[in-house]
Amino acid sequence: MASKIVAAQESSAEDGILTTARFHYNLIKRSSSSFLDISGIYPPIITNFDDSGKIEFDKLTINLEKWKSVPFKGYVVLGSTGEFTSLSEEEKVKLVKCVKDADTANKLIIAGSGCESTSCTIELTNKMATVGANAALVVSPFFYKGRMTDMTLYDHYIKVADSSNIPIILYSVPANTGIDLSASLVTKLADHPNIIGLKDSGGDITKIGLIVHKNKDKKFQVLAGSAGFLYPALSIGCVGGVLALANPLGKPICELYQYALNGDYAAACNLQHKLIGPNLCVTKLFGIAGVKAAMDMLGYHGGFCRLPLKKLSSHEEEALRKEFSANGFL
């Protein structure tokens, strides 16, 4: 592995724009066996509900069985796409246990455990560890966002990391929280040995690149938070992604990731272009209901959202179907 790192460092510009990404990938792989390597692709898995809002664990298990044919690194349970804000603590713990028990021993399980208070976040994080989570994805508290200064957030995350029995991954999703974790804050937090990475859903490639650059000598990994900018993120040193679109389109997204690692930049760029339209459908246009509708179209169990979120209208479903078809995914 050390020889690969040296080779990456000495590569010429002709090797392509992903030289930095490959170097960063190899750098984190060379570390000790205690280091948790989170490089790869993860779906932030949906939570299956029936029309009354009850969780359908059996359908989740069926989805997990179908996903075995996709080379995911693992699963993110209770991300934004999992409707974590609509679930009770008991339901959240049960969902993580369900995924752990579903023959996923060779997959990493990352559990969303962010709450509005530091103490509740610590408590839930350690409950997730007890039922099998390998790491926790911790979104920033946001209800009192006017008071969520960098210092306040720093203290919050440090206390969580100090008390957590599993590694912590920061989660910046400004479209939902109104808070974009700054590059300077992330860099300070990356010094903590139990804070191992960041999922950035903001899409500011300049900021993401700065975070990668400032932390290149640390065992700190950055994951892209949207399939719409996966290839650009990989090109500047991100090690993978947690992507809502991976729920229905896991195979092509994993193909893009592998193309990038292999240096097949033309194929990666071409596939990235095809994913942009479908990704817009399941993020900005239709949200989680769009993810679930796409899953239903592609042979998975999507189904209902929990109220107040509703299923797509027939007109919206047709628009989504056309976008997926136009890019060769249906």
mmCIF file of C-alpha atoms in Angstrom:
data_model
loop_
_atom_site.group_PDB
_atom_site.id
_atom_site.type_symbol
_atom_site.label_atom_id
_atom_site.label_comp_id
_atom_site.label_asym_id
_atom_site.label_seq_id
_atom_site.Cartn_x
_atom_site.Cartn_y
_atom_site.Cartn_z
ATOM 1 C CA MET A 1 0.000 0.000 0.000
ATOM 2 C CA ALA A 2 2.878 2.358 0.781
ATOM 3 C CA SER A 3 4.172 1.934 -2.776
ATOM 4 C CA LYS A 4 0.764 2.910 -4.143
ATOM 5 C CA ILE A 5 0.827 6.090 -2.113
ATOM 6 C CA VAL A 6 4.273 7.004 -3.426
ATOM 7 C CA ALA A 7 3.152 6.268 -6.965
ATOM 8 C CA ALA A 8 0.118 8.487 -6.522
ATOM 9 C CA GLN A 9 2.276 11.297 -5.214
ATOM 10 C CA GLU A 10 4.643 11.066 -8.146
ATOM 11 C CA SER A 11 1.972 10.829 -10.851
ATOM 12 C CA SER A 12 2.165 13.479 -13.536
ATOM 13 C CA ALA A 13 -0.668 15.811 -14.514
ATOM 14 C CA GLU A 14 -1.428 13.529 -17.460
ATOM 15 C CA ASP A 15 -2.724 10.921 -15.009
ATOM 16 C CA GLY A 16 -5.941 12.959 -14.807
ATOM 17 C CA ILE A 17 -7.760 15.179 -12.394
ATOM 18 C CA LEU A 18 -8.382 12.385 -9.875
ATOM 19 C CA THR A 19 -4.742 11.936 -8.851
ATOM 20 C CA THR A 20 -5.478 13.806 -5.612
ATOM 21 C CA ALA A 21 -8.517 11.657 -4.929
ATOM 22 C CA ARG A 22 -6.595 8.411 -5.442
ATOM 23 C CA PHE A 23 -3.770 9.627 -3.220
ATOM 24 C CA HIS A 24 -6.201 10.551 -0.438
ATOM 25 C CA TYR A 25 -7.945 7.184 -0.817
ATOM 26 C CA ASN A 26 -4.653 5.305 -0.474
ATOM 27 C CA LEU A 27 -3.542 7.513 2.403
ATOM 28 C CA ILE A 28 -6.489 6.553 4.574
ATOM 29 C CA LYS A 29 -6.226 2.873 3.597
ATOM 30 C CA ARG A 30 -2.672 2.571 4.928
ATOM 31 C CA SER A 31 -3.631 3.348 8.524
ATOM 32 C CA SER A 32 -3.827 0.935 11.440
ATOM 33 C CA SER A 33 -6.403 -1.791 11.784
ATOM 34 C CA SER A 34 -8.252 0.271 14.387
ATOM 35 C CA PHE A 35 -9.011 2.969 11.821
ATOM 36 C CA LEU A 36 -12.534 2.885 10.400
ATOM 37 C CA ASP A 37 -12.287 3.261 6.630
ATOM 38 C CA ILE A 38 -15.589 4.723 5.412
ATOM 39 C CA SER A 39 -14.600 5.132 1.759
ATOM 40 C CA GLY A 40 -17.281 3.939 -0.635
ATOM 41 C CA ILE A 41 -20.925 4.435 -1.548
ATOM 42 C CA TYR A 42 -23.835 4.341 0.907
ATOM 43 C CA PRO A 43 -27.566 4.747 0.416
ATOM 44 C CA PRO A 44 -29.222 6.730 3.206
ATOM 45 C CA ILE A 45 -31.904 4.086 3.259
ATOM 46 C CA ILE A 46 -35.566 4.957 3.256
ATOM 47 C CA THR A 47 -37.912 3.964 6.066
ATOM 48 C CA ASN A 48 -40.794 1.895 4.724
ATOM 49 C CA PHE A 49 -44.265 2.867 5.958
ATOM 50 C CA ASP A 50 -47.722 1.566 5.211
ATOM 51 C CA ASP A 51 -50.576 3.946 4.435
ATOM 52 C CA SER A 52 -51.269 4.431 8.156
ATOM 53 C CA GLY A 53 -47.681 5.442 8.941
ATOM 54 C CA LYS A 54 -46.634 2.149 10.553
ATOM 55 C CA ILE A 55 -43.072 0.987 9.828
ATOM 56 C CA GLU A 56 -42.947 -2.043 7.515
ATOM 57 C CA PHE A 57 -39.809 -3.833 8.681
ATOM 58 C CA ASP A 58 -40.477 -6.765 6.340
ATOM 59 C CA LYS A 59 -40.249 -4.530 3.276
ATOM 60 C CA LEU A 60 -37.056 -2.963 4.565
ATOM 61 C CA THR A 61 -35.600 -6.451 4.886
ATOM 62 C CA ILE A 62 -36.600 -7.238 1.293
ATOM 63 C CA ASN A 63 -34.864 -4.070 0.082
ATOM 64 C CA LEU A 64 -31.728 -5.023 2.002
ATOM 65 C CA GLU A 65 -31.786 -8.441 0.335
ATOM 66 C CA LYS A 66 -32.036 -6.823 -3.113
ATOM 67 C CA TRP A 67 -29.201 -4.424 -2.285
ATOM 68 C CA LYS A 68 -26.862 -7.360 -1.703
ATOM 69 C CA SER A 69 -26.211 -7.377 -5.447
ATOM 70 C CA VAL A 70 -24.952 -3.769 -5.248
ATOM 71 C CA PRO A 71 -21.368 -3.180 -4.031
ATOM 72 C CA PHE A 72 -22.279 -0.692 -1.314
ATOM 73 C CA LYS A 73 -19.743 -0.102 1.455
ATOM 74 C CA GLY A 74 -22.633 -0.018 3.902
ATOM 75 C CA TYR A 75 -25.894 1.647 4.838
ATOM 76 C CA VAL A 76 -26.791 4.919 6.481
ATOM 77 C CA VAL A 77 -29.830 4.382 8.671
ATOM 78 C CA LEU A 78 -31.797 7.470 9.768
ATOM 79 C CA GLY A 79 -30.372 10.018 7.417
ATOM 80 C CA SER A 80 -32.583 12.765 6.029
ATOM 81 C CA THR A 81 -33.928 10.338 3.403
ATOM 82 C CA GLY A 82 -34.861 7.946 6.221
ATOM 83 C CA GLU A 83 -37.302 10.561 7.621
ATOM 84 C CA PHE A 84 -35.459 10.507 10.936
ATOM 85 C CA THR A 85 -37.248 13.624 12.204
ATOM 86 C CA SER A 86 -40.585 11.782 11.979
ATOM 87 C CA LEU A 87 -39.524 8.823 14.110
ATOM 88 C CA SER A 88 -39.507 8.167 17.831
ATOM 89 C CA GLU A 89 -36.312 7.181 19.599
ATOM 90 C CA GLU A 90 -37.630 3.641 20.041
ATOM 91 C CA GLU A 91 -38.370 3.374 16.322
ATOM 92 C CA LYS A 92 -34.907 4.657 15.462
ATOM 93 C CA VAL A 93 -33.189 2.035 17.595
ATOM 94 C CA LYS A 94 -35.404 -0.719 16.150
ATOM 95 C CA LEU A 95 -34.528 0.310 12.603
ATOM 96 C CA VAL A 96 -30.792 0.121 13.245
ATOM 97 C CA LYS A 97 -31.221 -3.272 14.881
ATOM 98 C CA CYS A 98 -33.320 -4.471 11.935
ATOM 99 C CA VAL A 99 -30.563 -3.541 9.481
ATOM 100 C CA LYS A 100 -27.906 -5.126 11.695
ATOM 101 C CA ASP A 101 -29.889 -8.356 11.967
ATOM 102 C CA ALA A 102 -30.573 -8.568 8.205
ATOM 103 C CA ASP A 103 -27.385 -10.438 7.283
ATOM 104 C CA THR A 104 -25.362 -7.276 6.766
ATOM 105 C CA ALA A 105 -22.250 -8.418 8.623
ATOM 106 C CA ASN A 106 -19.959 -7.383 5.766
ATOM 107 C CA LYS A 107 -21.419 -3.862 5.565
ATOM 108 C CA LEU A 108 -20.768 -0.803 7.683
ATOM 109 C CA ILE A 109 -23.807 0.577 9.461
ATOM 110 C CA ILE A 110 -23.814 4.321 10.044
ATOM 111 C CA ALA A 111 -26.683 5.519 12.221
ATOM 112 C CA GLY A 112 -28.104 9.013 12.305
ATOM 113 C CA SER A 113 -28.135 10.072 15.954
ATOM 114 C CA GLY A 114 -28.229 13.864 15.933
ATOM 115 C CA CYS A 115 -30.723 15.442 18.340
ATOM 116 C CA GLU A 116 -31.446 18.995 19.422
ATOM 117 C CA SER A 117 -29.616 18.636 22.733
ATOM 118 C CA THR A 118 -26.096 17.418 23.388
ATOM 119 C CA SER A 119 -27.187 15.000 26.111
ATOM 120 C CA CYS A 120 -29.866 13.386 23.937
ATOM 121 C CA THR A 121 -27.409 13.050 21.067
ATOM 122 C CA ILE A 122 -24.921 11.263 23.318
ATOM 123 C CA GLU A 123 -27.597 8.969 24.710
ATOM 124 C CA LEU A 124 -28.967 8.017 21.294
ATOM 125 C CA THR A 125 -25.504 7.588 19.793
ATOM 126 C CA ASN A 126 -24.554 5.033 22.409
ATOM 127 C CA LYS A 127 -27.872 3.239 22.038
ATOM 128 C CA MET A 128 -27.104 2.932 18.325
ATOM 129 C CA ALA A 129 -23.707 1.480 19.199
ATOM 130 C CA THR A 130 -25.360 -1.094 21.442
ATOM 131 C CA VAL A 131 -27.547 -2.423 18.612
ATOM 132 C CA GLY A 132 -24.746 -2.654 16.086
ATOM 133 C CA ALA A 133 -23.938 0.716 14.508
ATOM 134 C CA ASN A 134 -20.286 1.095 13.480
ATOM 135 C CA ALA A 135 -20.383 4.904 13.391
ATOM 136 C CA ALA A 136 -22.805 7.740 14.027
ATOM 137 C CA LEU A 137 -23.831 10.454 11.578
ATOM 138 C CA VAL A 138 -24.511 13.549 13.671
ATOM 139 C CA VAL A 139 -26.458 16.396 12.144
ATOM 140 C CA SER A 140 -26.060 19.821 13.719
ATOM 141 C CA PRO A 141 -28.742 21.056 16.150
ATOM 142 C CA PHE A 142 -30.758 23.601 14.181
ATOM 143 C CA PHE A 143 -33.963 24.673 15.918
ATOM 144 C CA TYR A 144 -32.139 27.520 17.681
ATOM 145 C CA LYS A 145 -29.935 28.140 14.661
ATOM 146 C CA GLY A 146 -29.508 31.824 15.507
ATOM 147 C CA ARG A 147 -27.406 30.734 18.494
ATOM 148 C CA MET A 148 -25.530 27.946 16.726
ATOM 149 C CA THR A 149 -22.205 29.739 16.407
ATOM 150 C CA ASP A 150 -19.036 27.900 15.484
ATOM 151 C CA MET A 151 -18.020 27.872 19.150
ATOM 152 C CA THR A 152 -21.368 26.463 20.254
ATOM 153 C CA LEU A 153 -21.260 23.760 17.594
ATOM 154 C CA TYR A 154 -17.636 22.981 18.414
ATOM 155 C CA ASP A 155 -18.465 22.416 22.084
ATOM 156 C CA HIS A 156 -21.474 20.277 21.117
ATOM 157 C CA TYR A 157 -19.557 17.984 18.783
ATOM 158 C CA ILE A 158 -16.545 17.668 21.096
ATOM 159 C CA LYS A 159 -18.769 16.576 23.978
ATOM 160 C CA VAL A 160 -20.554 14.061 21.743
ATOM 161 C CA ALA A 161 -17.257 12.687 20.440
ATOM 162 C CA ASP A 162 -15.788 12.454 23.934
ATOM 163 C CA SER A 163 -18.745 10.413 25.149
ATOM 164 C CA SER A 164 -19.499 8.264 22.122
ATOM 165 C CA ASN A 165 -18.607 4.583 22.003
ATOM 166 C CA ILE A 166 -18.376 4.704 18.197
ATOM 167 C CA PRO A 167 -16.738 7.138 15.749
ATOM 168 C CA ILE A 168 -18.562 10.323 14.786
ATOM 169 C CA ILE A 169 -19.199 11.609 11.272
ATOM 170 C CA LEU A 170 -20.242 15.252 11.018
ATOM 171 C CA TYR A 171 -23.317 15.960 8.898
ATOM 172 C CA SER A 172 -23.780 19.295 7.154
ATOM 173 C CA VAL A 173 -27.118 19.640 5.334
ATOM 174 C CA PRO A 174 -27.824 23.382 5.123
ATOM 175 C CA ALA A 175 -30.896 22.985 2.885
ATOM 176 C CA ASN A 176 -32.674 21.327 5.824
ATOM 177 C CA THR A 177 -31.013 22.855 8.870
ATOM 178 C CA GLY A 178 -30.129 26.346 7.679
ATOM 179 C CA ILE A 179 -26.638 25.716 9.093
ATOM 180 C CA ASP A 180 -23.603 25.057 6.894
ATOM 181 C CA LEU A 181 -20.698 23.729 8.944
ATOM 182 C CA SER A 182 -17.802 26.004 8.048
ATOM 183 C CA ALA A 183 -14.457 24.748 6.757
ATOM 184 C CA SER A 184 -12.669 26.256 9.751
ATOM 185 C CA LEU A 185 -15.019 24.562 12.226
ATOM 186 C CA VAL A 186 -14.718 21.187 10.491
ATOM 187 C CA THR A 187 -10.925 21.494 10.466
ATOM 188 C CA LYS A 188 -10.835 22.129 14.220
ATOM 189 C CA LEU A 189 -13.187 19.227 14.903
ATOM 190 C CA ALA A 190 -11.119 16.931 12.668
ATOM 191 C CA ASP A 191 -8.358 17.051 15.288
ATOM 192 C CA HIS A 192 -10.509 14.974 17.630
ATOM 193 C CA PRO A 193 -9.543 11.287 17.335
ATOM 194 C CA ASN A 194 -13.159 10.155 17.485
ATOM 195 C CA ILE A 195 -14.388 12.498 14.721
ATOM 196 C CA ILE A 196 -13.449 10.639 11.567
ATOM 197 C CA GLY A 197 -15.279 12.364 8.753
ATOM 198 C CA LEU A 198 -17.888 14.635 7.252
ATOM 199 C CA LYS A 199 -20.900 14.128 5.038
ATOM 200 C CA ASP A 200 -21.344 17.407 3.157
ATOM 201 C CA SER A 201 -24.659 17.884 1.376
ATOM 202 C CA GLY A 202 -24.197 21.590 0.683
ATOM 203 C CA GLY A 203 -22.604 21.064 -2.703
ATOM 204 C CA ASP A 204 -20.074 23.910 -2.465
ATOM 205 C CA ILE A 205 -17.170 22.175 -4.190
ATOM 206 C CA THR A 206 -14.759 24.969 -3.304
ATOM 207 C CA LYS A 207 -15.526 24.553 0.392
ATOM 208 C CA ILE A 208 -15.375 20.756 0.202
ATOM 209 C CA GLY A 209 -12.013 20.947 -1.547
ATOM 210 C CA LEU A 210 -10.707 23.315 1.112
ATOM 211 C CA ILE A 211 -11.759 20.903 3.871
ATOM 212 C CA VAL A 212 -10.026 18.006 2.114
ATOM 213 C CA HIS A 213 -6.893 20.110 1.624
ATOM 214 C CA LYS A 214 -6.709 21.407 5.194
ATOM 215 C CA ASN A 215 -7.119 17.909 6.623
ATOM 216 C CA LYS A 216 -5.064 15.910 4.135
ATOM 217 C CA ASP A 217 -2.520 14.882 6.766
ATOM 218 C CA LYS A 218 -5.198 13.647 9.172
ATOM 219 C CA LYS A 219 -7.229 10.460 9.139
ATOM 220 C CA PHE A 220 -10.293 12.492 8.210
ATOM 221 C CA GLN A 221 -12.575 11.449 5.372
ATOM 222 C CA VAL A 222 -15.115 13.503 3.445
ATOM 223 C CA LEU A 223 -18.199 11.991 1.818
ATOM 224 C CA ALA A 224 -20.263 13.736 -0.840
ATOM 225 C CA GLY A 225 -23.888 14.201 0.195
ATOM 226 C CA SER A 226 -25.536 14.205 -3.236
ATOM 227 C CA ALA A 227 -25.186 12.202 -6.443
ATOM 228 C CA GLY A 228 -25.444 15.457 -8.384
ATOM 229 C CA PHE A 229 -21.843 16.334 -7.519
ATOM 230 C CA LEU A 230 -20.312 12.934 -6.771
ATOM 231 C CA TYR A 231 -17.722 12.978 -9.566
ATOM 232 C CA PRO A 232 -16.509 16.531 -8.844
ATOM 233 C CA ALA A 233 -16.309 15.620 -5.154
ATOM 234 C CA LEU A 234 -14.235 12.517 -5.879
ATOM 235 C CA SER A 235 -11.965 14.580 -8.138
ATOM 236 C CA ILE A 236 -10.969 16.839 -5.243
ATOM 237 C CA GLY A 237 -10.399 14.120 -2.676
ATOM 238 C CA CYS A 238 -13.720 12.914 -1.282
ATOM 239 C CA VAL A 239 -13.628 9.201 -0.532
ATOM 240 C CA GLY A 240 -17.199 8.297 -1.445
ATOM 241 C CA GLY A 241 -20.756 9.430 -0.933
ATOM 242 C CA VAL A 242 -23.982 9.081 1.021
ATOM 243 C CA LEU A 243 -26.493 9.584 -1.743
ATOM 244 C CA ALA A 244 -30.295 9.495 -1.739
ATOM 245 C CA LEU A 245 -30.284 8.433 -5.394
ATOM 246 C CA ALA A 246 -28.336 5.304 -4.425
ATOM 247 C CA ASN A 247 -31.580 3.868 -3.012
ATOM 248 C CA PRO A 248 -33.013 3.198 -6.513
ATOM 249 C CA LEU A 249 -29.829 3.600 -8.617
ATOM 250 C CA GLY A 250 -27.129 2.017 -6.496
ATOM 251 C CA LYS A 251 -25.495 0.067 -9.324
ATOM 252 C CA PRO A 252 -24.755 2.964 -11.707
ATOM 253 C CA ILE A 253 -23.599 5.134 -8.819
ATOM 254 C CA CYS A 254 -21.188 2.430 -7.664
ATOM 255 C CA GLU A 255 -20.028 2.131 -11.275
ATOM 256 C CA LEU A 256 -19.259 5.859 -11.358
ATOM 257 C CA TYR A 257 -17.287 5.519 -8.128
ATOM 258 C CA GLN A 258 -15.280 2.618 -9.531
ATOM 259 C CA TYR A 259 -14.638 4.415 -12.832
ATOM 260 C CA ALA A 260 -13.213 7.320 -10.850
ATOM 261 C CA LEU A 261 -10.953 5.097 -8.753
ATOM 262 C CA ASN A 262 -9.751 3.274 -11.866
ATOM 263 C CA GLY A 263 -8.946 6.504 -13.692
ATOM 264 C CA ASP A 264 -11.617 6.027 -16.375
ATOM 265 C CA TYR A 265 -12.537 9.694 -16.288
ATOM 266 C CA ALA A 266 -14.513 9.821 -19.536
ATOM 267 C CA ALA A 267 -16.836 7.031 -18.374
ATOM 268 C CA ALA A 268 -17.202 8.622 -14.939
ATOM 269 C CA CYS A 269 -18.031 12.023 -16.409
ATOM 270 C CA ASN A 270 -20.548 10.538 -18.862
ATOM 271 C CA LEU A 271 -22.342 8.661 -16.091
ATOM 272 C CA GLN A 272 -22.302 11.729 -13.843
ATOM 273 C CA HIS A 273 -24.108 13.691 -16.559
ATOM 274 C CA LYS A 274 -26.813 11.027 -16.774
ATOM 275 C CA LEU A 275 -27.360 11.049 -13.010
ATOM 276 C CA ILE A 276 -27.869 14.799 -12.639
ATOM 277 C CA GLY A 277 -31.483 14.900 -13.884
ATOM 278 C CA PRO A 278 -32.721 11.912 -11.843
ATOM 279 C CA ASN A 279 -30.908 13.290 -8.801
ATOM 280 C CA LEU A 280 -32.687 16.633 -9.117
ATOM 281 C CA CYS A 281 -35.975 14.725 -9.167
ATOM 282 C CA VAL A 282 -35.299 12.908 -5.889
ATOM 283 C CA THR A 283 -33.814 15.920 -4.102
ATOM 284 C CA LYS A 284 -34.955 19.431 -5.002
ATOM 285 C CA LEU A 285 -38.076 18.624 -7.029
ATOM 286 C CA PHE A 286 -39.856 15.740 -5.290
ATOM 287 C CA GLY A 287 -37.764 14.863 -2.235
ATOM 288 C CA ILE A 288 -38.224 11.636 -0.316
ATOM 289 C CA ALA A 289 -41.523 10.876 -2.039
ATOM 290 C CA GLY A 290 -39.569 10.981 -5.301
ATOM 291 C CA VAL A 291 -36.974 8.545 -3.954
ATOM 292 C CA LYS A 292 -39.721 6.144 -2.936
ATOM 293 C CA ALA A 293 -41.577 6.448 -6.240
ATOM 294 C CA ALA A 294 -38.350 5.731 -8.147
ATOM 295 C CA MET A 295 -37.757 2.683 -5.984
ATOM 296 C CA ASP A 296 -41.231 1.379 -6.760
ATOM 297 C CA MET A 297 -40.520 1.853 -10.473
ATOM 298 C CA LEU A 298 -37.239 -0.054 -10.242
ATOM 299 C CA GLY A 299 -38.384 -3.111 -8.313
ATOM 300 C CA TYR A 300 -37.731 -2.056 -4.727
ATOM 301 C CA HIS A 301 -40.243 -1.282 -2.005
ATOM 302 C CA GLY A 302 -40.722 2.472 -1.727
ATOM 303 C CA GLY A 303 -44.317 3.056 -0.721
ATOM 304 C CA PHE A 304 -45.634 5.758 1.542
ATOM 305 C CA CYS A 305 -44.005 8.554 3.510
ATOM 306 C CA ARG A 306 -45.050 9.373 7.043
ATOM 307 C CA LEU A 307 -47.390 12.334 7.247
ATOM 308 C CA PRO A 308 -47.202 15.231 6.690
ATOM 309 C CA LEU A 309 -45.166 14.063 3.666
ATOM 310 C CA LYS A 310 -47.322 12.578 0.932
ATOM 311 C CA LYS A 311 -46.853 10.375 -2.110
ATOM 312 C CA LEU A 312 -46.324 11.967 -5.494
ATOM 313 C CA SER A 313 -49.293 12.918 -7.625
ATOM 314 C CA SER A 314 -49.803 11.011 -10.879
ATOM 315 C CA HIS A 315 -48.482 14.037 -12.777
ATOM 316 C CA GLU A 316 -45.343 14.142 -10.633
ATOM 317 C CA GLU A 317 -44.804 10.410 -11.040
ATOM 318 C CA GLU A 318 -44.998 10.760 -14.803
ATOM 319 C CA ALA A 319 -42.438 13.583 -14.759
ATOM 320 C CA LEU A 320 -40.106 11.474 -12.645
ATOM 321 C CA ARG A 321 -40.549 8.460 -14.912
ATOM 322 C CA LYS A 322 -39.749 10.547 -18.000
ATOM 323 C CA GLU A 323 -36.548 11.895 -16.434
ATOM 324 C CA PHE A 324 -35.324 8.455 -15.429
ATOM 325 C CA SER A 325 -36.236 7.035 -18.852
ATOM 326 C CA ALA A 326 -34.569 9.869 -20.752
ATOM 327 C CA ASN A 327 -31.274 9.032 -19.042
ATOM 328 C CA GLY A 328 -31.512 5.292 -19.622
ATOM 329 C CA PHE A 329 -32.506 4.153 -16.130
ATOM 330 C CA LEU A 330 -35.971 2.829 -16.967
#
